[in-house]
Structures are given as C-alpha cells and as structure tokens.
Coordinates of C-alpha atoms in Angstrom, one line a residue:
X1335 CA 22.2 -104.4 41.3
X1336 CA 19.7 -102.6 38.8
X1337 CA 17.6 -100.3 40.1
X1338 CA 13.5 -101.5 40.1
X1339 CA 12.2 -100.6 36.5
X1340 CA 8.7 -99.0 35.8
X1341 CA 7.3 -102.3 34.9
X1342 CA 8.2 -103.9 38.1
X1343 CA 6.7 -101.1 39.9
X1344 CA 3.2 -101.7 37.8
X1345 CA 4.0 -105.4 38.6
X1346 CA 4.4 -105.0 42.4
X1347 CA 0.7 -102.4 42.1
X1348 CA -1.1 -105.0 41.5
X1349 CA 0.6 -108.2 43.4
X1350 CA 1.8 -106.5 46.4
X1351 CA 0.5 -106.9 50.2
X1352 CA -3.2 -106.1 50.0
X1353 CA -4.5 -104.0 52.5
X1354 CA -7.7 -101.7 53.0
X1355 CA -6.7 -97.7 52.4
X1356 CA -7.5 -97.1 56.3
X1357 CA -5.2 -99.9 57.5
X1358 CA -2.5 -98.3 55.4
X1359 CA -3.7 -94.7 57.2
X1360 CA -2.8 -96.8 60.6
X1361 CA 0.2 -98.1 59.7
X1362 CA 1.5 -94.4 57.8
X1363 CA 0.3 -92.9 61.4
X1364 CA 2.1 -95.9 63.8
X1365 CA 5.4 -95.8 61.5
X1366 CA 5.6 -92.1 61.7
X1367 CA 5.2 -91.9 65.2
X1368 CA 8.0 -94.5 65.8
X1369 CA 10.8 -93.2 63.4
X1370 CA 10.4 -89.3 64.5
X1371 CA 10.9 -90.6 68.6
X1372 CA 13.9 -93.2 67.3
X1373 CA 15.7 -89.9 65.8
X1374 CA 14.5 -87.3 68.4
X1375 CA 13.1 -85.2 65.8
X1376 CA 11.6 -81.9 67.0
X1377 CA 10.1 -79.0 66.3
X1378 CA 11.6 -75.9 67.1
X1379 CA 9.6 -72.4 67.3
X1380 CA 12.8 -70.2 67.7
X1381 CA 14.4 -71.6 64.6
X1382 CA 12.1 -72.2 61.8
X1383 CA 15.1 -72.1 59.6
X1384 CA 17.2 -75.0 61.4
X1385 CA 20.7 -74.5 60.9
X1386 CA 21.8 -78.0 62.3
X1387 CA 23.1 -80.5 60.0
X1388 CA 22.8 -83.5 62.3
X1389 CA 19.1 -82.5 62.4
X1390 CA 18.3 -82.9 58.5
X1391 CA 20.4 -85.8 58.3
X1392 CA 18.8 -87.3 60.8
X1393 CA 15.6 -86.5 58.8
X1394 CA 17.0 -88.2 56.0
X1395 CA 17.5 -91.5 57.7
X1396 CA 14.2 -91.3 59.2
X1397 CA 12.6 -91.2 56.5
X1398 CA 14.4 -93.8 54.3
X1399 CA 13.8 -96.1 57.4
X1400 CA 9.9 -95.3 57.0
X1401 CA 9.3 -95.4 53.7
X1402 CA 10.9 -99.0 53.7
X1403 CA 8.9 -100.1 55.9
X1404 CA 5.4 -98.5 54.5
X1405 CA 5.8 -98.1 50.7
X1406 CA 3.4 -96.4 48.6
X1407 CA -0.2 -97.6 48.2
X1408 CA -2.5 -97.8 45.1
X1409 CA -5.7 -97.2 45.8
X1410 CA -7.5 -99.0 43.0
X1411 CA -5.8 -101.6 43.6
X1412 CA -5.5 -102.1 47.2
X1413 CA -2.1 -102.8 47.2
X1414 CA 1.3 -101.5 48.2
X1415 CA 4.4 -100.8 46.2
X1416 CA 7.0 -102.1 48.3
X1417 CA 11.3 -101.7 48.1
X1418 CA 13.7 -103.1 50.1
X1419 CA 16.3 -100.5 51.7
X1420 CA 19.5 -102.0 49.3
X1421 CA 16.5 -101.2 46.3
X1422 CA 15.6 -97.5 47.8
X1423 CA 19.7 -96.7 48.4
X1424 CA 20.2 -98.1 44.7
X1425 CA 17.0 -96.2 43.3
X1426 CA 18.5 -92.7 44.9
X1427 CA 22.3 -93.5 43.9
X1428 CA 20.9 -94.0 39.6
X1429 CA 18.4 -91.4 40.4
X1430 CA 19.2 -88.5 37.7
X1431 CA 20.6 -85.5 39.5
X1432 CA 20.1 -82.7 37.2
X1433 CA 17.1 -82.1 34.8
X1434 CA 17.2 -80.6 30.9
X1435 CA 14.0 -78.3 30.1
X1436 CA 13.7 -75.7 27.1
X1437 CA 14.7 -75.6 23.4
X1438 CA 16.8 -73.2 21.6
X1439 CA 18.1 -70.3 23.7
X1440 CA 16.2 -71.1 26.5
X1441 CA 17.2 -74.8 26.7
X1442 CA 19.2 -75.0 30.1
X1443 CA 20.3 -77.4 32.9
X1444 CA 18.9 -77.6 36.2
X1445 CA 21.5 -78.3 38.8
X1446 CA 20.4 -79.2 42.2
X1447 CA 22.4 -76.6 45.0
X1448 CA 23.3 -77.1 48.8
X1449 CA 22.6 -75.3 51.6
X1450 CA 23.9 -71.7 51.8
X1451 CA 25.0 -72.4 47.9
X1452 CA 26.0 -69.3 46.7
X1453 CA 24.5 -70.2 42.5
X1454 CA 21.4 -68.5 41.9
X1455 CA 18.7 -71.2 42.6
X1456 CA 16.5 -72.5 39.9
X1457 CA 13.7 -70.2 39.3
X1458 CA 10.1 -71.2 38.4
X1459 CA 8.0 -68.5 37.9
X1460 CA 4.2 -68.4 37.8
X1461 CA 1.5 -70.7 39.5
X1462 CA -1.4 -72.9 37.8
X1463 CA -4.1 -70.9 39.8
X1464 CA -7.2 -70.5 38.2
X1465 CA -8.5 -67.2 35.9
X1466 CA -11.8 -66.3 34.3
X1467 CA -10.6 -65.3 30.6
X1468 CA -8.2 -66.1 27.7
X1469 CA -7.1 -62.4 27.9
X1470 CA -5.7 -62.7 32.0
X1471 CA -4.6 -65.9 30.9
X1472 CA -2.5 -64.9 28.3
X1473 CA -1.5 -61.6 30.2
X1474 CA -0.2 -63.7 32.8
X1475 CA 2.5 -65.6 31.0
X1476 CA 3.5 -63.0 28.9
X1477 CA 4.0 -61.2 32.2
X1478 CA 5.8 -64.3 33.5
X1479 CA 7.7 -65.0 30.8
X1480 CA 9.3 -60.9 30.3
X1481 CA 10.9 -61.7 33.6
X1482 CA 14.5 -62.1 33.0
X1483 CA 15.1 -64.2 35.6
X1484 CA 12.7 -66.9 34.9
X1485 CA 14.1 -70.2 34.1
X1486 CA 10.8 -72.0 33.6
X1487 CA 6.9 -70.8 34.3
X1488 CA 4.3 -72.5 35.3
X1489 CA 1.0 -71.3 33.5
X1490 CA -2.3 -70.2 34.9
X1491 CA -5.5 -73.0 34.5
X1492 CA -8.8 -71.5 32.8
X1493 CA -11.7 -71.5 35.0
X1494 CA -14.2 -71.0 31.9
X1495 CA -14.2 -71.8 28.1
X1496 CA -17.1 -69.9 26.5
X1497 CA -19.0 -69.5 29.7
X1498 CA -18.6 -73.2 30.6
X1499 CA -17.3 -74.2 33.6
X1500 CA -14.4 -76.5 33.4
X1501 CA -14.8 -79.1 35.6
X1502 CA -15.4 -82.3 33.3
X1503 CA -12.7 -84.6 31.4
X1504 CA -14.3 -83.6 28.0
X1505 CA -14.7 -80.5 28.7
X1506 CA -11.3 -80.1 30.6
X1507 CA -9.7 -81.3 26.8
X1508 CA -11.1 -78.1 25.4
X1509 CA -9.9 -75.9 27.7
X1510 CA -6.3 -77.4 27.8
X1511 CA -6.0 -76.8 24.0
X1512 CA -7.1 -73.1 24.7
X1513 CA -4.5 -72.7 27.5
X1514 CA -2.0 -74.4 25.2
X1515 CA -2.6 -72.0 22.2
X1516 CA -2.8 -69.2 24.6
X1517 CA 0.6 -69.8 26.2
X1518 CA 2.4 -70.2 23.7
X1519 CA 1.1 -66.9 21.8
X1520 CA 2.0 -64.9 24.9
X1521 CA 5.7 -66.7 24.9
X1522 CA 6.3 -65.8 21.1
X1523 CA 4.9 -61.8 22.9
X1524 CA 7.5 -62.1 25.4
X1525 CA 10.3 -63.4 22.6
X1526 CA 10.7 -66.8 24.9
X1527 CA 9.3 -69.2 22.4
X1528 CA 11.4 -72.2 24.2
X1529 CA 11.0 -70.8 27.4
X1530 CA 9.8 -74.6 29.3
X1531 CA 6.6 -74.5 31.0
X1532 CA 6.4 -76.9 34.2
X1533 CA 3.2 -77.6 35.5
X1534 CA 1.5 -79.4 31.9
X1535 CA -1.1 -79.9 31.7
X1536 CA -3.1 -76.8 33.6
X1537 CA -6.8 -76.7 32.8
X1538 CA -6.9 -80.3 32.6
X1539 CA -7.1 -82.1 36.2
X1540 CA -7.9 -85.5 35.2
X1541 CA -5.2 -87.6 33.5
X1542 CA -7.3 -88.6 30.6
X1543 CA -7.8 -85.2 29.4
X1544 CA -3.9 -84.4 30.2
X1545 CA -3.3 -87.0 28.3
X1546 CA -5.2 -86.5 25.2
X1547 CA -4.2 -82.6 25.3
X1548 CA -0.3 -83.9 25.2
X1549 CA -0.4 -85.7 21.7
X1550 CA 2.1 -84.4 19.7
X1551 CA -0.3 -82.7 17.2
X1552 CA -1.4 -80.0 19.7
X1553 CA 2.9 -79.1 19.9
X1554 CA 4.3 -79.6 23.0
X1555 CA 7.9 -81.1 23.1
X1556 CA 9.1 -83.4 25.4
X1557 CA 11.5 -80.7 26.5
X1558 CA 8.7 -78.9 29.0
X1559 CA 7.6 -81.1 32.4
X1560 CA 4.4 -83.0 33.3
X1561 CA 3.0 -82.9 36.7
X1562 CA 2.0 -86.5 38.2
X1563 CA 0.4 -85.9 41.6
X1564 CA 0.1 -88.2 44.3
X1565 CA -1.9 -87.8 47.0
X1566 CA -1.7 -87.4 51.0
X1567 CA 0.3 -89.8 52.5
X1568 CA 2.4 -91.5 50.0
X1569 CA -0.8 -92.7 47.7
X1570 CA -1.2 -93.0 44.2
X1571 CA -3.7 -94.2 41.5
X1572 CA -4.2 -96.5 38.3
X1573 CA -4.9 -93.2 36.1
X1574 CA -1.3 -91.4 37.3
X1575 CA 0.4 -94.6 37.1
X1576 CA -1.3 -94.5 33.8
X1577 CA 0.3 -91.2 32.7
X1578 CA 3.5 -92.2 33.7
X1579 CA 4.0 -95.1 31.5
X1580 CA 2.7 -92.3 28.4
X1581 CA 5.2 -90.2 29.8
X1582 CA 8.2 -92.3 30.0
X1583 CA 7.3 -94.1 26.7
X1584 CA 7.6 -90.6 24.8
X1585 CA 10.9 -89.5 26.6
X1586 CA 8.9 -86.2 28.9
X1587 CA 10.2 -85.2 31.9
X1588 CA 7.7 -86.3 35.0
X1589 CA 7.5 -83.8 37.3
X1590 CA 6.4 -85.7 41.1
X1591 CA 4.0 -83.3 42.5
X1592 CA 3.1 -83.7 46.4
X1593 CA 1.9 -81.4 49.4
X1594 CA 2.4 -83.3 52.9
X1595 CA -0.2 -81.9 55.2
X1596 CA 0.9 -80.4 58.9
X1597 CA -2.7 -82.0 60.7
X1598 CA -3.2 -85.0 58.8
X1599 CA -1.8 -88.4 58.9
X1600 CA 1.8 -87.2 58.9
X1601 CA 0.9 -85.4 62.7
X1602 CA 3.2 -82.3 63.6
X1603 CA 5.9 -80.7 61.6
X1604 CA 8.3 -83.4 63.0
X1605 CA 6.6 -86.5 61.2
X1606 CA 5.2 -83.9 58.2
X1607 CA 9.0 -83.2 57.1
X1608 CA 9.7 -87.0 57.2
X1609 CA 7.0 -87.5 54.7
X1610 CA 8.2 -84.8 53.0
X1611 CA 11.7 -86.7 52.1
X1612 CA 9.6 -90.4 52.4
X1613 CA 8.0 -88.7 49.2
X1614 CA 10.4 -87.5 47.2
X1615 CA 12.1 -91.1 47.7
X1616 CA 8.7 -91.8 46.1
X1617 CA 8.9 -89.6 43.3
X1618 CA 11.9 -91.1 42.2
X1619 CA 11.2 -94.7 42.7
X1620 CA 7.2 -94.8 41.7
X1621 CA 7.2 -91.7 39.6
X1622 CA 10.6 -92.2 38.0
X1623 CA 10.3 -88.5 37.9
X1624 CA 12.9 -86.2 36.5
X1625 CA 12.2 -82.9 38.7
X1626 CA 10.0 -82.3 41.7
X1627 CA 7.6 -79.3 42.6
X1628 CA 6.3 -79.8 46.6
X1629 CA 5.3 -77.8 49.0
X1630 CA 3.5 -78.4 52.8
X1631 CA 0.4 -77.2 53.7
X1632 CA -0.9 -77.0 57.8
X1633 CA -4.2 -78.0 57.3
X1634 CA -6.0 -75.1 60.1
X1635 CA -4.7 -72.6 58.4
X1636 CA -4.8 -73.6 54.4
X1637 CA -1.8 -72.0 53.7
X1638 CA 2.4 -72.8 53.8
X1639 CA 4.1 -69.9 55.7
X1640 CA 2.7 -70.5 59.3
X1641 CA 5.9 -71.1 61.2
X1642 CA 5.7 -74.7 61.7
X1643 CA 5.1 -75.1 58.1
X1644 CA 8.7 -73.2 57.0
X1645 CA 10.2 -75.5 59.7
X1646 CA 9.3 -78.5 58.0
X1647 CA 9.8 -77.0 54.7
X1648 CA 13.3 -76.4 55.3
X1649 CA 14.8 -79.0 57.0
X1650 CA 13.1 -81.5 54.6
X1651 CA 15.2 -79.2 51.8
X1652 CA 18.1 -79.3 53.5
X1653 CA 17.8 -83.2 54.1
X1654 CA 17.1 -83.9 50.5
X1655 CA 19.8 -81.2 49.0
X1656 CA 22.4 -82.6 52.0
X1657 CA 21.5 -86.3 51.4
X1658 CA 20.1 -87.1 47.6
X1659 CA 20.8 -84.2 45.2
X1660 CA 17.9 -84.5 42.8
X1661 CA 16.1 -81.1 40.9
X1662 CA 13.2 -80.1 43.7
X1663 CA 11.3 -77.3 43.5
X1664 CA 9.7 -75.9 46.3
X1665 CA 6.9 -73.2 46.7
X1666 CA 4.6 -71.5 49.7
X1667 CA 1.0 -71.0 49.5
X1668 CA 0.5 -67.3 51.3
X1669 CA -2.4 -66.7 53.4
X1670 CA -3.0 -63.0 51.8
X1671 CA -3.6 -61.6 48.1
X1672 CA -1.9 -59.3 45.5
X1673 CA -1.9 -55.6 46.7
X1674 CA -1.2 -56.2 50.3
X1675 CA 2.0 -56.0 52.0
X1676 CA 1.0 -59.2 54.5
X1677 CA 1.5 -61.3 50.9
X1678 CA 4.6 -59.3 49.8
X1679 CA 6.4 -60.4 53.9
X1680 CA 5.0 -64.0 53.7
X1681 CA 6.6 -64.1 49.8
X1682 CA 9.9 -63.1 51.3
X1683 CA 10.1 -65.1 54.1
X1684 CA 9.1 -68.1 52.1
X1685 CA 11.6 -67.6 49.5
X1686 CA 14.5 -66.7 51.8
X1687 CA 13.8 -70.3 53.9
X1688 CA 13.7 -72.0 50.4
X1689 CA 17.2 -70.6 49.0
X1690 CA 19.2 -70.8 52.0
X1691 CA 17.9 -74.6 52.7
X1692 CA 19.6 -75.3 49.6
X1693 CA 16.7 -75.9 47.1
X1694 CA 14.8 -74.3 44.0
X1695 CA 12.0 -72.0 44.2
X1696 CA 8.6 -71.5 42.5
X1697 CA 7.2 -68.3 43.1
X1698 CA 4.0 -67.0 44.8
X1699 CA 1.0 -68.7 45.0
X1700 CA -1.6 -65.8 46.5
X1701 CA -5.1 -66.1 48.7
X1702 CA -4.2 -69.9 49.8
X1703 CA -3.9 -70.5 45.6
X1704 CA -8.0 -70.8 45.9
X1705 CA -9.1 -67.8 44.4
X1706 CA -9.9 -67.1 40.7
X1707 CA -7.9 -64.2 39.0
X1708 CA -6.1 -63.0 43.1
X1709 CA -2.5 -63.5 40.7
X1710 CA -0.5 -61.1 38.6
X1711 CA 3.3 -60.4 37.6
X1712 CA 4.7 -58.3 40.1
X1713 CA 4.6 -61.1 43.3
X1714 CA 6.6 -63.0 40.5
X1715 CA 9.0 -60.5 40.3
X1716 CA 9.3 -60.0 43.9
X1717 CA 9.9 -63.7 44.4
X1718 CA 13.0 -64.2 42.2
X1719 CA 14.7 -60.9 43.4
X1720 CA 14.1 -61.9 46.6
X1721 CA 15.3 -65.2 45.7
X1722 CA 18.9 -64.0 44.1
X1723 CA 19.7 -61.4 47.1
X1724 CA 19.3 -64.9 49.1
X1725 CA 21.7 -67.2 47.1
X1726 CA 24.9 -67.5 49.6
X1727 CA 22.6 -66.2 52.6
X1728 CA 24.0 -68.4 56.1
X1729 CA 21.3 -70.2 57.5
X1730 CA 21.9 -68.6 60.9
X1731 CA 20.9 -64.9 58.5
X1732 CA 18.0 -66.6 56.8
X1733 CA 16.5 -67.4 60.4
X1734 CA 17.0 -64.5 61.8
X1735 CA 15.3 -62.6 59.2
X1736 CA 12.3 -64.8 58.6
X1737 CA 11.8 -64.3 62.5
X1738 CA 11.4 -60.6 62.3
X1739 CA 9.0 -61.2 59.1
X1740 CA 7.2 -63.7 60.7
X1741 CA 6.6 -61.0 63.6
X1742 CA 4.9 -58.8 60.7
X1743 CA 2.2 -61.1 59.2
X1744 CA 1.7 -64.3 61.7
X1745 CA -0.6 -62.9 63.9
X1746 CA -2.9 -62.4 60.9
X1747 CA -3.2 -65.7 59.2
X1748 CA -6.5 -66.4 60.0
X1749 CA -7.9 -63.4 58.9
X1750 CA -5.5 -62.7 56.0
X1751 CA -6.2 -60.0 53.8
X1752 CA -7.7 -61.1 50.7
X1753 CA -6.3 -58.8 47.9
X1754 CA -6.9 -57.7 44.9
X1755 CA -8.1 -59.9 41.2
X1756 CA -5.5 -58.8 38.5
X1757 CA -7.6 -56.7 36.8
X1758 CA -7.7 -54.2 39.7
X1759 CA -4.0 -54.7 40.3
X1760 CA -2.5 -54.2 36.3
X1761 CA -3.6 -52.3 33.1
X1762 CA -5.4 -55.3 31.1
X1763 CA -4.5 -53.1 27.7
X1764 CA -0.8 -52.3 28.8
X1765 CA -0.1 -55.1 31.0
X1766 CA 1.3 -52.7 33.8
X1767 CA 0.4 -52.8 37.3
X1768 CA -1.1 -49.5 39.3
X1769 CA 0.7 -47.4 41.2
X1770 CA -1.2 -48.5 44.3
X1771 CA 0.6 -51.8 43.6
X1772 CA 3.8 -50.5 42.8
X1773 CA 3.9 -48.3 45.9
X1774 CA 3.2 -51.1 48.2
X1775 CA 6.1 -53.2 46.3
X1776 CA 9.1 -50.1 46.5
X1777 CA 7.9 -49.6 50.3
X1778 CA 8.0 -53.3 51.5
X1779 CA 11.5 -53.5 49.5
X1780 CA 12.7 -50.9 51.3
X1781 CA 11.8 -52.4 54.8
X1782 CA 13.5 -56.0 53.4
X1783 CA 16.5 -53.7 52.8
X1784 CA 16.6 -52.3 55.9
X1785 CA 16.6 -55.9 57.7
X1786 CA 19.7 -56.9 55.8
X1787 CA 18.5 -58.6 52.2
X1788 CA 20.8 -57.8 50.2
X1789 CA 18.9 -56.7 46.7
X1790 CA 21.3 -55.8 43.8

C-alpha cells in the first residue's frame, strides 16, 4: 500500500468530517483521557528522566491509537484530516529517517540516535528570538556559527526595520530580506558560508511573507529547513497547508514545528507527552516534513524545564527515537536570562534529559524566549558542551543528575531571574562576552563537574 500523498491530504481538508473547532477541543480532551487510563500512563516526580522502556512504548501505542481516532483539524475549513491505523503504520514505515541540510563543507547527514546512543547528537545552535538591530542580529549568528560544534543554527528574528515595528505581512517581507542579507554576511564572517540555517523564515510570522522572502532570487537553497507550525492540539490552517505545497513543489526540507502545552487541552504530563508523539505522527503525515524542532511548554509557568515538563519531554523522545526513528529536534524554553546561573542549571538539565532520551538538541532559548535582545553566544556554547559530555550518558545518570539541578533552580521559576540583553553581556565591537559572564559560566561548569558530567 502507498502511503497518503499531499494531494490526498488537501483532498481529505476540505471533504473530511465537518465539525466546529470546540467539538474537536472535546473530542482531543475525551480521547486523551481514555488512551492515557487504557495504558496506565503516569507521571512520575522522582524520575523526570524515566528510564523504563515499557513506559515510552507504551506512549507510542497510545498515541498512534489516539491520533487514529482524532486526526488533525483545519480550521478554515472545519474539517478533519483523517488516516486509518494500516495508513498511519504505512506513513511512519516510508517516513524518511535521516535528513540532508548544508552545501559544500558543511553539507552533512542527520541521523536520528536512541536512547543512551553514544554519537554526538545533532546540534542546532541559536534560537529565532527577537533583537532590536541589524548589528545584534548579525553578531549573533556570527557568534553562533564560530561554534565548532554547530551542525545547523537557527537565526535571530528582527524586532525593528528602520524604527518600524515588524508586525505586518508587508512589512514582515522587508524585514525577512534584512535578516536574510544579514545572516548570510555574518556566515561568510564566521567562514561557514553553507553552514544550514533551520528555522526559515525568522522575521516573517505569516506564511505569505515567508513565502515571498523564499523565492529563489533573494538566495536561499533548498538545502536549509522551513518551519511549518501547527498549532495546539493537533490543528493546522489553509495558509501552512499552503506553504507546504510551495515547499514540497521546490524540493525544501519542511521542518514540523509544534509545542504541546502541560494545562491545556492535552491535561497533565501524561496526556501532554501523548500529543507530543500524536504530533510528530502529524508532522510526517500532514506536514510530510523532513525534520522536526518541538518542545513542551506548562502553561503556569511559561517555560519547559519545570519538572513535569522534562518528564513529558523525555519519554515522548524516547518513544519516538525507540519506536519511529525520524530527525527530531528538541529544545527547552528556560525561565531565567543570560548572566545568571539559574539559566546556565536549567540549560544543563534540559540538555542532559534531551541527549540521554535519545534525541537532537537545539540550544537555549533564555527569559521564556519572550524578551527582546535577553540572547547571546555563550548559553550556545554551554548547550552543546553540555550536550557532547552527555552522548552515552545511562538514563538512570541523566536522572539522577537533573534531580540535584532541579534542586538548584525549581523553587524559583516563578520569580526567575530575568538577565541580562546582549549588549550588557558581550563586547558589541569585539563580539566577546564580559568577564562577569564568563565568570558565572567557569563557576557553574565547575559545579556540573563536580556532579559527574563528564566535559572533555
């Protein structure tokens, strides 16, 4: 049997069972509910990197049971996307398991890992938060880009084009082609002129303008990844369906872009990191994506490294790395900014549940990812040598140390420390950061040493 094409799926949008967005909401809610008590899924405080592979497998089946039975829903059209279970096993078995980003030196492979693999995961370096100038901007990714360990980046968004708030399609096309020109200056800087960036198009948050800013007379290559997003649960729209169909007419890799939320429809982390794997059964299906970048947000706290939220986190990895094999990257928001050693703790903690949970990592996302120009280099750096002293870490380690972190910083989640803007953390003419910065790094290293990472 063939697996269901693109067409079929903008077919079944607009022919499926018709139902109003809030019935769908009931029927995500009612499904859930049912499939996490048929599995005995539950949350477990003491072990929020699980360690059990009966428990993510057992995530795995709930959630191919629950997405067969719910789908995906479009809401302009009312509709949902429906498969059968012999379409969704047939979809994940012709799914591609390993992505090709880059060009020249920097072209590589990604190659999905297991649990406890002992390769170096994937790293993705950088975040698309927000900054106020061309010159942060183009600081950043030449920043991001001169770390050797970097396998991709994702680039910052400009807030501002000439003063000019970027908020509006038209204007959002302006500003992408000023990212675009800016990025890839600061990649030729760094001598990584193929180096892939992941998260096109930043700057432009409507699909029009990502569009437009994609045409191949502005220079991108199908060789670097578009984000599609689809929103919370397991909904999408005409205008991503849209891009998709640009997309896989040119040949680009679709990156399926997603963030389950611990509070909302999905409930507790139990029914969260079922819609977690119900999504990126999605992503391959709907979004005939290529690669994945996901992470979970608990909705109280606006942030991804309360303890419930690593749970879900990683036994959703370990279900998908155990049970599909497909390129998934996954990333934390952190509660605190640059310059404080509560972000530096929640980094690590979030990196080592990602690495030993068998999945890729993008790097840190600062100040809940909300605030303009609270992002610079060094977190980035943190991340992925935190990341490689993990590769080959035991689950039973990785929970034992992202215990005694969690014990450093979760008591202050709500009233995380802000930080520091870039500009107070790094040299804007030198590109360095401060030695206020630097001393806060080499001390909170040295603790992570002394708990048992193993840094090279």
């Amino acid at each position: 049997m063939n697996s269901v094409n693109f067409f079929e799926v903008l077919k079944r949008a607009s022919s499926g069972p018709i139902v109003s967005e809030k019935e769908f909401n009931i029927l995500v809610f009612k499904k859930l509910k049912e499939v996490v008590k048929e599995y005995d899924i539950k949350f477990d405080g003491e072990t929020p990197v699980p360690f059990d592979d009966s428990l993510a497998d057992d995530v795995f089946k709930a959630a191919l049971d629950f997405y067969a039975d719910v789908g995906t829903y479009c809401m302009d059209t009312e509709r949902i996307i429906k498969f059968t279970e012999d379409e969704i096993k047939e979809g994940l078995k012709n799914a591609p398991h390993k992505a090709f980003f880059g060009e020249g030196k920097e072209a590589k492979t990604f190659i999905p890992r297991k649990p406890e693999s002992k390769e170096t995961p994937w790293c993705h370096v950088g975040a698309g938060i927000a900054v106020s100038s061309e010159e942060i901007h183009s600081k950043l990714v030449e920043g991001y880009a001169s770390i050797p360990e970097a396998d991709s980046i994702s680039v910052p968004a400009l807030a501002f084009i000439e003063g000019v708030s970027i908020r509006e399609p038209p204007i959002e096309f302006y500003g992408a082609l000023k990212m675009l020109a800016s990025a890839k200056e600061a990649l030729r800087r760094a001598g990584r002129p193929g180096l892939p960036i992941l998260n096109l198009v930043s700057t432009a948050a409507s699909q029009i303008a990502g569009i437009a800013a994609s045409a191949a007379q502005f220079g991108l290559t199908s060789s670097n990844g578009w984000l599609v997003p689809t929103y919370p649960e397991l909904k999408i729209g005409n205008n991503e369906l849209c891009k998709i169909a640009y997309l896989l007419s040119w040949g680009a890799n679709i990156g399926a872009e997603y963030s389950p939320l611990i509070g909302g429809y999905s409930g507790g982390p139990e029914g969260t990191a079922v819609v977690f794997v119900a999504n990126c059964i999605q992503g391959i299906l709907v979004l005939k994506s290529t690669y994945q970048l996901a992470w979970i947000t608990n909705v109280i706290d606006r942030c991804s490294t309360t303890k419930d939220a690593i749970w879900a986190l990683a036994v959703s990895g370990q279900a998908i790395s155990r049970n599909i094999s497909f390129p998934v990257i996954q990333f934390h928001y952190q509660a605190a900014g640059p310059a404080t050693k509560m972000l530096l703790y929640e980094v690590a903690a979030g990196m080592i549940e990602i690495v030993a949970s068998g999945q890729a990592i993008e790097t840190a996302h600062p100040a809940r990812a909300v605030e303009i120009d609270y992002v610079t280099p060094l977190e980035m750096k943190f991340s992925v040598e935190i990341a490689h002293a993990a590769a080959g870490m035991k689950r039973t380690m990785a929970n034992e140390i992202v215990k005694e972190l969690l014990e450093k910083y979760e008591n202050n989640i709500k009233n995380a420390p802000k930080g520091k803007k870039y500009q107070e953390c790094f040299d804007l003419k030198t590109g360095k950061p401060t030695e206020e910065y630097l001393r806060i790094y080499n001390e909170v290293k040295k603790e992570l040493k002394d708990i048992g990472i193993p840094f090279e």
